[in-house]
Amino acid sequence: MEGGDSLKTALAWLRGVINGKIGHGLEARVLQGIRVTHAEKGFMRFDFVVPNTVSDVDGNWHVGALASLLDLIGIVTIYSFANRVISTVDFNASYYSTAKIQEHVEIESKVTANRGKLLHVVIEVRRKGNGEVIAVGKQWMASNKQTLAQ
């Protein structure tokens, strides 16, 4: 793991969310069991088994829970790059396949554009093993001087 203070802070924030110490509890539920497998400034990879708590009535990964995960992973990846709190200004999620609860997936997130106060991140969720794309999130985030990390 490389990337300095911004990466350490981003990962500490993620641990706080996962442990329910930060956020509203929904975030902890959505991220239950996620494991960081690689992290560097502006790039992260995760291993995840879809937990039972995020199931829809058919036993699939609920699309709302998946969207929340995409958003949270995007935020932590941007923070690792920019070292500041940033606001989402555009979020898009595309769903290509369903995933069942207890299915093993890989998540990869990468900052793809830096336009000064605007940053873009892409988050991909793939089926472990065959690499089939389940969902892709694209997120633009904006900052100003008031959003610097304390």
PDB file of C-alpha atoms in Angstrom, residues 3-4 12 15 25-26 33 57 74 82 85 89 97 106 110 123-125 135 138-139 142-143:
ATOM      1  CA  GLY A   3       0.259   6.822  -1.297  1.00  0.00           C
ATOM      2  CA  GLY A   4       1.008   8.709   1.911  1.00  0.00           C
ATOM      3  CA  ALA A  12      -9.091   4.977   8.175  1.00  0.00           C
ATOM      4  CA  ARG A  15     -12.661   1.358   8.400  1.00  0.00           C
ATOM      5  CA  GLY A  25     -25.394   2.368   9.757  1.00  0.00           C
ATOM      6  CA  LEU A  26     -26.727   1.763   6.257  1.00  0.00           C
ATOM      7  CA  GLY A  33     -17.219  -7.874   4.848  1.00  0.00           C
ATOM      8  CA  VAL A  57     -36.855 -10.346  -2.565  1.00  0.00           C
ATOM      9  CA  GLY A  74     -15.829   6.266  -5.253  1.00  0.00           C
ATOM     10  CA  ALA A  82      -7.205  14.556  -3.224  1.00  0.00           C
ATOM     11  CA  VAL A  85     -13.773  16.113   1.448  1.00  0.00           C
ATOM     12  CA  VAL A  89     -21.978  16.531  -8.532  1.00  0.00           C
ATOM     13  CA  SER A  97     -25.831  -8.378 -14.632  1.00  0.00           C
ATOM     14  CA  GLU A 106     -14.011  -7.934  -7.142  1.00  0.00           C
ATOM     15  CA  LYS A 110      -9.699   4.460 -10.193  1.00  0.00           C
ATOM     16  CA  ILE A 123     -15.819   1.942 -10.083  1.00  0.00           C
ATOM     17  CA  GLU A 124     -16.218  -1.509 -11.647  1.00  0.00           C
ATOM     18  CA  VAL A 125     -17.761  -4.550  -9.988  1.00  0.00           C
ATOM     19  CA  ALA A 135     -21.990  -2.888 -12.572  1.00  0.00           C
ATOM     20  CA  LYS A 138     -19.003   6.835 -12.764  1.00  0.00           C
ATOM     21  CA  GLN A 139     -18.796   9.774 -10.447  1.00  0.00           C
ATOM     22  CA  ALA A 142     -16.127  18.825  -6.885  1.00  0.00           C
ATOM     23  CA  SER A 143     -14.258  20.651  -4.155  1.00  0.00           C
TER      24      SER A 143
END
